Short mmCIF file of C-alpha atoms and ligand atoms in Angstrom, two decimals:
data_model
loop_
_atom_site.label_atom_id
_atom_site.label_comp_id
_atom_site.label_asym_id
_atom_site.label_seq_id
_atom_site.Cartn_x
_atom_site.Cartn_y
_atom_site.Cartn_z
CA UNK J 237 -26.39 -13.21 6.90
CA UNK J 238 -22.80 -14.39 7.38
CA UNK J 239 -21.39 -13.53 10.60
CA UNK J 240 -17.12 -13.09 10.97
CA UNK J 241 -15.28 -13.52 13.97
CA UNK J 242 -12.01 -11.37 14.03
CA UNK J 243 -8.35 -13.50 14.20
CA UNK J 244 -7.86 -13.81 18.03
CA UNK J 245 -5.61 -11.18 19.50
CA UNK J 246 -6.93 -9.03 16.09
CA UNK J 247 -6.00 -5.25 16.49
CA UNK J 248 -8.91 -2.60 15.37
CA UNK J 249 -8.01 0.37 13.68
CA UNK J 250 -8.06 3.91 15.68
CA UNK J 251 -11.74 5.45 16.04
CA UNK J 252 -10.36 8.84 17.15
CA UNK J 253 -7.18 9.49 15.74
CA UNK J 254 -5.48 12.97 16.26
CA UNK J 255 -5.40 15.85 14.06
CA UNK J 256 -1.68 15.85 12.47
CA UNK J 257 0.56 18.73 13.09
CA UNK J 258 1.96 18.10 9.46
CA UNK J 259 -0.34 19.95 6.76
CA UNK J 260 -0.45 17.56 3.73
CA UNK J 261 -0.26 19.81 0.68
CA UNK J 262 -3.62 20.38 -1.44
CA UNK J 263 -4.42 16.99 -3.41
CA UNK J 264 -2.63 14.80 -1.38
CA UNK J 265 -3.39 10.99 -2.06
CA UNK J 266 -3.20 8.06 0.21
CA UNK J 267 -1.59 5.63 -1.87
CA UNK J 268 -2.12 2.72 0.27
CA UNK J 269 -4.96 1.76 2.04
CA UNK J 270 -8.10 -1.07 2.27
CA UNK J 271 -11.53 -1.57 3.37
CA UNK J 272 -12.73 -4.81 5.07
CA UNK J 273 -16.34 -5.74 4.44
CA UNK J 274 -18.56 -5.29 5.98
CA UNK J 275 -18.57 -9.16 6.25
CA UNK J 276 -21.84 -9.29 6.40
CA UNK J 277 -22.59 -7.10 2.89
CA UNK J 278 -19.34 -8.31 1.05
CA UNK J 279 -18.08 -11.84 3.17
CA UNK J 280 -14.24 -12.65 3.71
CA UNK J 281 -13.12 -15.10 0.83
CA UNK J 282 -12.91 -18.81 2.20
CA UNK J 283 -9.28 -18.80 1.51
CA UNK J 284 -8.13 -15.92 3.35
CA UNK J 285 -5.32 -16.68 6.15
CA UNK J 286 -6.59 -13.75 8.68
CA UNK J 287 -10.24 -12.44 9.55
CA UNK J 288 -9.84 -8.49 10.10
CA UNK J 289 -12.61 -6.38 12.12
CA UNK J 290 -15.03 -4.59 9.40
CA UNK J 291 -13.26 -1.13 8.25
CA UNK J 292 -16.20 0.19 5.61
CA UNK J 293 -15.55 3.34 2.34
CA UNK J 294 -17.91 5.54 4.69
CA UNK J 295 -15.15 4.96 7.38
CA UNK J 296 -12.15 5.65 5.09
CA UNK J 297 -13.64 8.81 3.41
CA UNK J 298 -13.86 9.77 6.95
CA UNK J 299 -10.53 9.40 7.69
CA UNK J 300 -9.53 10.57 4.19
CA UNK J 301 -11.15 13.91 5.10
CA UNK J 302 -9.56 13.97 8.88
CA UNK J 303 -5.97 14.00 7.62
CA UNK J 304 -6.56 16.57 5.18
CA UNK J 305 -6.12 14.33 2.04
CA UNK J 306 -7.84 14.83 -1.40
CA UNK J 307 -7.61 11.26 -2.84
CA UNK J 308 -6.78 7.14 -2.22
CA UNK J 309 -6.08 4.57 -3.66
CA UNK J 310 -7.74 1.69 -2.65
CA UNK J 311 -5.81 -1.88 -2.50
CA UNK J 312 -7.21 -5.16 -2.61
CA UNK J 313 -6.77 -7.02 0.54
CA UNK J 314 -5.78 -10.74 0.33
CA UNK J 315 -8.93 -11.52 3.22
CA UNK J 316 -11.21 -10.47 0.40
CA UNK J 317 -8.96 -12.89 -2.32
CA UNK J 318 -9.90 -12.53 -6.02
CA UNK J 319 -13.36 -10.87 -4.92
CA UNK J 320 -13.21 -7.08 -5.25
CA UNK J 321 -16.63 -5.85 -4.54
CA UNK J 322 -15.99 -4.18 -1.67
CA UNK J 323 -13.07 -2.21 -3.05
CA UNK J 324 -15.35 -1.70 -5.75
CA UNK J 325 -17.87 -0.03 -3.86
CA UNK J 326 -15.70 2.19 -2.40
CA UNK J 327 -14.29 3.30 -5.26
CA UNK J 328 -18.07 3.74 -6.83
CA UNK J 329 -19.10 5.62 -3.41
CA UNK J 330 -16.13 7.82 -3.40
CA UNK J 331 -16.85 10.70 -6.25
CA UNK J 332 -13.98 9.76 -8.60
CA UNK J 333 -11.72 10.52 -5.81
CA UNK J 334 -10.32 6.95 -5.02
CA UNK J 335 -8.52 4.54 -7.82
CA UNK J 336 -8.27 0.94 -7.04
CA UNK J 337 -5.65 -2.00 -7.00
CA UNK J 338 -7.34 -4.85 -7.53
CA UNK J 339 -6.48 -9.14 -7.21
CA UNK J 340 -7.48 -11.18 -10.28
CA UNK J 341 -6.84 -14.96 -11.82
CA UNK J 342 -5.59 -15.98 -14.69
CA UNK J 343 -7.92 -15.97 -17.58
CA UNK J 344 -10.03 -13.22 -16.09
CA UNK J 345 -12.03 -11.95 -19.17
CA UNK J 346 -11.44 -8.82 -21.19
CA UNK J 347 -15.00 -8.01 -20.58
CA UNK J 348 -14.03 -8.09 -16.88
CA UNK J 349 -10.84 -5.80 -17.09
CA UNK J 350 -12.56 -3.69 -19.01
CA UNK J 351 -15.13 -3.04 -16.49
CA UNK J 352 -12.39 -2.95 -13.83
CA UNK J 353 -10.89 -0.29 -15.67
CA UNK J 354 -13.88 1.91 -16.02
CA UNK J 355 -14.19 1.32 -12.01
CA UNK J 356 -11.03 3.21 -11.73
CA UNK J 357 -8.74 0.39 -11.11
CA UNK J 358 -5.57 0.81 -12.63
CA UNK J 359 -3.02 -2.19 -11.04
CA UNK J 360 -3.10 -5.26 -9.73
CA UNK J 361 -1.22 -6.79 -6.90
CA UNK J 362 0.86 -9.46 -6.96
CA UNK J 363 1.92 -10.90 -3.13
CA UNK J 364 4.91 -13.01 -2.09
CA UNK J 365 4.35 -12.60 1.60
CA UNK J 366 3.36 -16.82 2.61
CA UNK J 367 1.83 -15.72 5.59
CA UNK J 368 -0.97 -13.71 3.57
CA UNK J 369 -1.55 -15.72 0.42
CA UNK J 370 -0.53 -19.35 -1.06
CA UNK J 371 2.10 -19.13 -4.11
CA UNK J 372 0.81 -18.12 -7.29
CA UNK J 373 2.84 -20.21 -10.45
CA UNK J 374 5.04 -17.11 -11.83
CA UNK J 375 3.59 -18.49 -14.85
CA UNK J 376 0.29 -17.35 -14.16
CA UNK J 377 1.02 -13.81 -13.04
CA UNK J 378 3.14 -13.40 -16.31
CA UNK J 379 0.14 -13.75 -17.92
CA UNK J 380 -2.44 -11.33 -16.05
CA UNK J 381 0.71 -8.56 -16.30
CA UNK J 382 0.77 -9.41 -20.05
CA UNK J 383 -3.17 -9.40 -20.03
CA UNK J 384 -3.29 -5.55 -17.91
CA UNK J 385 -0.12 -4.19 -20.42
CA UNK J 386 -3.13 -2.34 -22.89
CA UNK J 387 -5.06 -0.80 -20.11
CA UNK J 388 -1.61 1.25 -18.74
CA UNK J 389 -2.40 -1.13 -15.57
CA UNK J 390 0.73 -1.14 -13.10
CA UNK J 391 1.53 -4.74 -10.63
CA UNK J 392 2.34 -3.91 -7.24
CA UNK J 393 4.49 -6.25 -5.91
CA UNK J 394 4.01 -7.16 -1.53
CA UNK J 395 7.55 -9.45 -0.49
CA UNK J 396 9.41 -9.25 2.61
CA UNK J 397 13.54 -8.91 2.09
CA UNK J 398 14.85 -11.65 2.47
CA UNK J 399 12.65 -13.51 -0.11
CA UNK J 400 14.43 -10.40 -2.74
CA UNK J 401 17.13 -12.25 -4.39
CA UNK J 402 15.00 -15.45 -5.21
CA UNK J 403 12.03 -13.09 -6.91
CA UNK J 404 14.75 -10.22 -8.72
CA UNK J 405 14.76 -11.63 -12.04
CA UNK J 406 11.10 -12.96 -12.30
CA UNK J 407 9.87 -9.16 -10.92
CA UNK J 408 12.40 -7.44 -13.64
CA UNK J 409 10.77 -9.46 -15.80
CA UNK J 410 6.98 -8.28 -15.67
CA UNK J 411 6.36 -5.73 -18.71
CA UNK J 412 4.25 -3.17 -16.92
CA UNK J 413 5.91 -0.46 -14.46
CA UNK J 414 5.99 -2.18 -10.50
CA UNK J 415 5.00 -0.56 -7.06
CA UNK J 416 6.86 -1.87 -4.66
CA UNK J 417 4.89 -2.10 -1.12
CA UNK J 418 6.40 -1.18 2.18
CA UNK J 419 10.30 -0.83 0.50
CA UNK J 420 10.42 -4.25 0.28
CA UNK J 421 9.95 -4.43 4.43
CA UNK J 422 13.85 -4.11 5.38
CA UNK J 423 15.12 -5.80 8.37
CA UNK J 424 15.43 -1.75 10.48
CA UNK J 425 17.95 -3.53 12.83
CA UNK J 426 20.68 -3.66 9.76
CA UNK J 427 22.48 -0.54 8.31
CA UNK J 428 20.36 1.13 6.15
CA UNK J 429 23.56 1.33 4.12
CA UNK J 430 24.19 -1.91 4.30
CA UNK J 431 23.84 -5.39 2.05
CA UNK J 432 20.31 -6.08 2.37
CA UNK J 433 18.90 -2.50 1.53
CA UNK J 434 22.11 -1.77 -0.81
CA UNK J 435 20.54 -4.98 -2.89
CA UNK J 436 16.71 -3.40 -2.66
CA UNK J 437 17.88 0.50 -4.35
CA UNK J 438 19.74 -1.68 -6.70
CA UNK J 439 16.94 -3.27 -8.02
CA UNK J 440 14.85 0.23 -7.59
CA UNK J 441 17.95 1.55 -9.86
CA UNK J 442 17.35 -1.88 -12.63
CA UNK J 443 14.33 -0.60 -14.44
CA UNK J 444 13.48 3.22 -14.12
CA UNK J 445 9.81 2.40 -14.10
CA UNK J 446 9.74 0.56 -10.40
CA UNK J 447 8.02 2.90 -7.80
CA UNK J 448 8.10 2.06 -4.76
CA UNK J 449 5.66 3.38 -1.21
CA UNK J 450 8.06 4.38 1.75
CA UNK J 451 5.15 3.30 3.82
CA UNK J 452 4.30 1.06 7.10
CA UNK J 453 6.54 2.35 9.94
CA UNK J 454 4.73 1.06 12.54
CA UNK J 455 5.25 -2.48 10.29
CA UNK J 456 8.88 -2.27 10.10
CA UNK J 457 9.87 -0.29 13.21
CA UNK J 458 11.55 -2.36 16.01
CA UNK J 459 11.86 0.88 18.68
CA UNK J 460 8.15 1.17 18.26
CA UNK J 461 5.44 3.97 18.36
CA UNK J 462 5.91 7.27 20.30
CA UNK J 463 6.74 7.38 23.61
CA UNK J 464 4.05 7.94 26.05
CA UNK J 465 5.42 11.53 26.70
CA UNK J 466 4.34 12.93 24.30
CA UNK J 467 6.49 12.90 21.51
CA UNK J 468 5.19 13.04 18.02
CA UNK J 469 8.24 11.76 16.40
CA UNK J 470 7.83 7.51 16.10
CA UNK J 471 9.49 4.80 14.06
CA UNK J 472 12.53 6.67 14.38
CA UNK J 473 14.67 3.15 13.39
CA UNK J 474 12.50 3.14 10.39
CA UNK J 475 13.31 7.02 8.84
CA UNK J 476 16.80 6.71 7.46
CA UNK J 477 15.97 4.01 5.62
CA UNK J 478 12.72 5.54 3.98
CA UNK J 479 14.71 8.45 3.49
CA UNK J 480 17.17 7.25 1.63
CA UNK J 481 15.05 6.15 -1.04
CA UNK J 482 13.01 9.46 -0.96
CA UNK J 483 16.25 11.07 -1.70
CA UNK J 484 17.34 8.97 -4.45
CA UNK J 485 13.69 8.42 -5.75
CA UNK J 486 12.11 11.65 -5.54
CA UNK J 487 9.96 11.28 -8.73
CA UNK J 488 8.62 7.41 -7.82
CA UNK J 489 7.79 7.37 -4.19
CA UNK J 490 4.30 7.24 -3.00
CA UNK J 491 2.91 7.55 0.77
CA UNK J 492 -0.05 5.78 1.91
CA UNK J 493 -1.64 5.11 5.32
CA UNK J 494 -2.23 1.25 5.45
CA UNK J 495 -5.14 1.87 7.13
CA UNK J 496 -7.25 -0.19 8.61
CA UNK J 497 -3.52 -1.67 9.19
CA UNK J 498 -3.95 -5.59 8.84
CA UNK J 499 -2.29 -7.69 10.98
CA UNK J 500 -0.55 -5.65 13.71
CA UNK J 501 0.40 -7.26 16.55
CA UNK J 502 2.68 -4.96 18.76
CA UNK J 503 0.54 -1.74 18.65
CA UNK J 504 -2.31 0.22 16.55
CA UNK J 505 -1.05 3.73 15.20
CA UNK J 506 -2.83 6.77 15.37
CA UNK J 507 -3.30 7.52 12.01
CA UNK J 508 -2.48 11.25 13.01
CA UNK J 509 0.76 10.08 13.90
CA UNK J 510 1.73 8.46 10.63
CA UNK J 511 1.33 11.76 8.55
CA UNK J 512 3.46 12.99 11.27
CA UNK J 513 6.03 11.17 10.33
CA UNK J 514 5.98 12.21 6.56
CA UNK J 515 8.14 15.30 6.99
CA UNK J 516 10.97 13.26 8.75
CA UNK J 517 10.90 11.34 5.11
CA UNK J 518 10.51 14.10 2.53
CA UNK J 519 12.28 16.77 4.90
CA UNK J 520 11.26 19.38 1.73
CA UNK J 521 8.22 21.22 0.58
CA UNK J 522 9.36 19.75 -2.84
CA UNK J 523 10.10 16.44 -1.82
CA UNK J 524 6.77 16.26 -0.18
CA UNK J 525 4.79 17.72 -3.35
CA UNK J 526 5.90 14.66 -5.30
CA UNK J 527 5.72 11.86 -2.57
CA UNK J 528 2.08 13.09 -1.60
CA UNK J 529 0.72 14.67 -5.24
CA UNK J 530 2.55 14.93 -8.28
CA UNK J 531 3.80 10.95 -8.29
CA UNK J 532 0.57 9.59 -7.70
CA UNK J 533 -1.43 11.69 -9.82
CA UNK J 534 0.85 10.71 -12.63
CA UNK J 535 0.43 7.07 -11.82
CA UNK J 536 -3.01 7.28 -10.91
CA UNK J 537 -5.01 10.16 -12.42
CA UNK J 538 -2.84 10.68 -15.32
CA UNK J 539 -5.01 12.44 -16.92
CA UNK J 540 -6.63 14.89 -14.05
CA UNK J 541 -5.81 18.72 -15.29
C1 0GY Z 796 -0.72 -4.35 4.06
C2 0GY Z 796 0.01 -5.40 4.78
C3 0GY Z 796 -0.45 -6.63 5.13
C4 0GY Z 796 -1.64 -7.25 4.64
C5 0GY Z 796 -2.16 -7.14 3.42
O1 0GY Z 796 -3.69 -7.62 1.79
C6 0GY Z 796 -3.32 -7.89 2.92
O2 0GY Z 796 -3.85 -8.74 3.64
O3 0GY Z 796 -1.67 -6.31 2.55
C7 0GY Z 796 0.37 -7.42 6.07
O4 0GY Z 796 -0.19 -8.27 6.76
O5 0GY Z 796 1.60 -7.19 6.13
O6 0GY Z 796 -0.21 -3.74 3.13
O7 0GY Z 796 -1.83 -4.10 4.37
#
């Protein structure tokens, strides 16, 4: 049996996280979420650039249940690379009640997709983030979007801001509908109406079939989680700028949890606390209807009555 030791200075996810105040409404999905392992049942792929603790499906039903949500959707995480058995597994354990985005290489076989498919994946992610993966040739990932086009398969696309401008045209360029993860992870110190996030709704506004999660405060935020007092409200620094595309976007947002949250280094949220912060996002019973339900049904369970 293979035995993993975690990154040093590796943050586990919350054991006991609090009940939220915020009621998701009936059916919500978490849109964004992983499992790790176990290593020892389903081993960390040799190129991975992080080793995570284990975070099992038993685990995240758990949690799904806790927070008062109906559905997930599972996302390939790059410490399991092009190996989705675990996701798999969850998604086989879960009832029909999680979908799956899965990691795959060039030339995968139809045979393969097909099987995906009937596993309940539905898109494949594509990530620009160098500290997670090594570049893929554009060339190749043309190909596997061309490859997913019959299924109805989406990409979701993982790139930090800055690296926006060099990937616009290439992204614009994929023919299935994108998912944008974490809004493109916006510098929170700059105006959210400035330059940098001006240039990410612009390319939100290029092809009406980009979605995009308004997820990962406790990624993005620079003032941090809640203060120690008591206060439910965190990642203040991050809200206007979620907001703002929540606003705009009503109809292609989605809202996930992260969990088991990879790679923190500053501090582990309570997972309590992130729903929390929903209603400071969708400030409306409608706007929160289509962030948590009706957008990733359609995406996801298209054809659920
Ligand atoms: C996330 C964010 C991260 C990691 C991954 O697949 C992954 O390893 O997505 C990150 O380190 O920013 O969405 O979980």
């Amino acid at each position: 049996m293979t035995t993993f030791e975690k990154t040093p200075g590796w943050l586990d996810w919350y054991a006991d996280p609090g009940r939220p105040e915020f009621q998701v409404p009936d059916g919500a999905v978490d849109a964004h979420c992983h499992v790790f392992g176990p290593g020892a049942r389903f081993p960390y792929a040799p190129e991975r650039k992080y080793t995570p603790c284990d975070a099992s499906k038993d685990q995240l039903h758990a949690l799904r249940d806790r927070l008062g949500f109906a559905r997930n959707v599972i996302v390939q995480a790059t410490c399991h690379g092009a190996d989705n058995s675990a996701m798999l597994d969850a998604l086989e354990s879960s009832g029909g009640l999680a979908r799956g985005v899965a990691t795959v290489r060039p030339g995968i076989a139809d045979a393969e997709l097909r099987k995906l498919h009937e596993a309940g994946v539905r898109g494949v992610r594509f990530n620009f983030v160098k500290r997670l993966v090594d570049a893929a040739p554009r060339q190749d990932l043309l190909d596997v979007a061309r490859r997913i086009a019959p299924y109805g398969w989406h990409v979701v696309v993982y790139f930090e801001a800055a690296d926006l401008t060099g990937l616009r045209d290439f992204l614009l360029a994929i023919p299935v509908p994108l998912v944008v993860d974490h809004m493109g992870r916006p510098d929170v110190t700059k105006d959210p109406y400035g330059p940098e996030f001006e240039e990410f709704l612009g390319f939100l506004r290029a092809r009406p079939d980009i979605w995009c999660k308004v997820t990962c405060p406790e990624r993005l935020t620079v003032s941090g989680p809640p203060a120690l007092d008591g206060e439910r409200h965190a990642y203040r620094d991050v809200i206007p700028f979620a907001r703002r595309v929540v606003e705009e976007f009503p109809d292609r947002v989605l809202w996930g949890t992260d969990w088991p949250h990879p790679n923190l280094t500053g501090h582990m949220p309570d997972d309590g606390l992130l729903v929390d912060f929903i209603p400071h996002i969708a400030p409306t019973p409608a706007l929160q209807r289509g962030l948590l339900v009706d957008n990733p049904m359609r995406l996801y369970w298209p054809d659920a009555d």
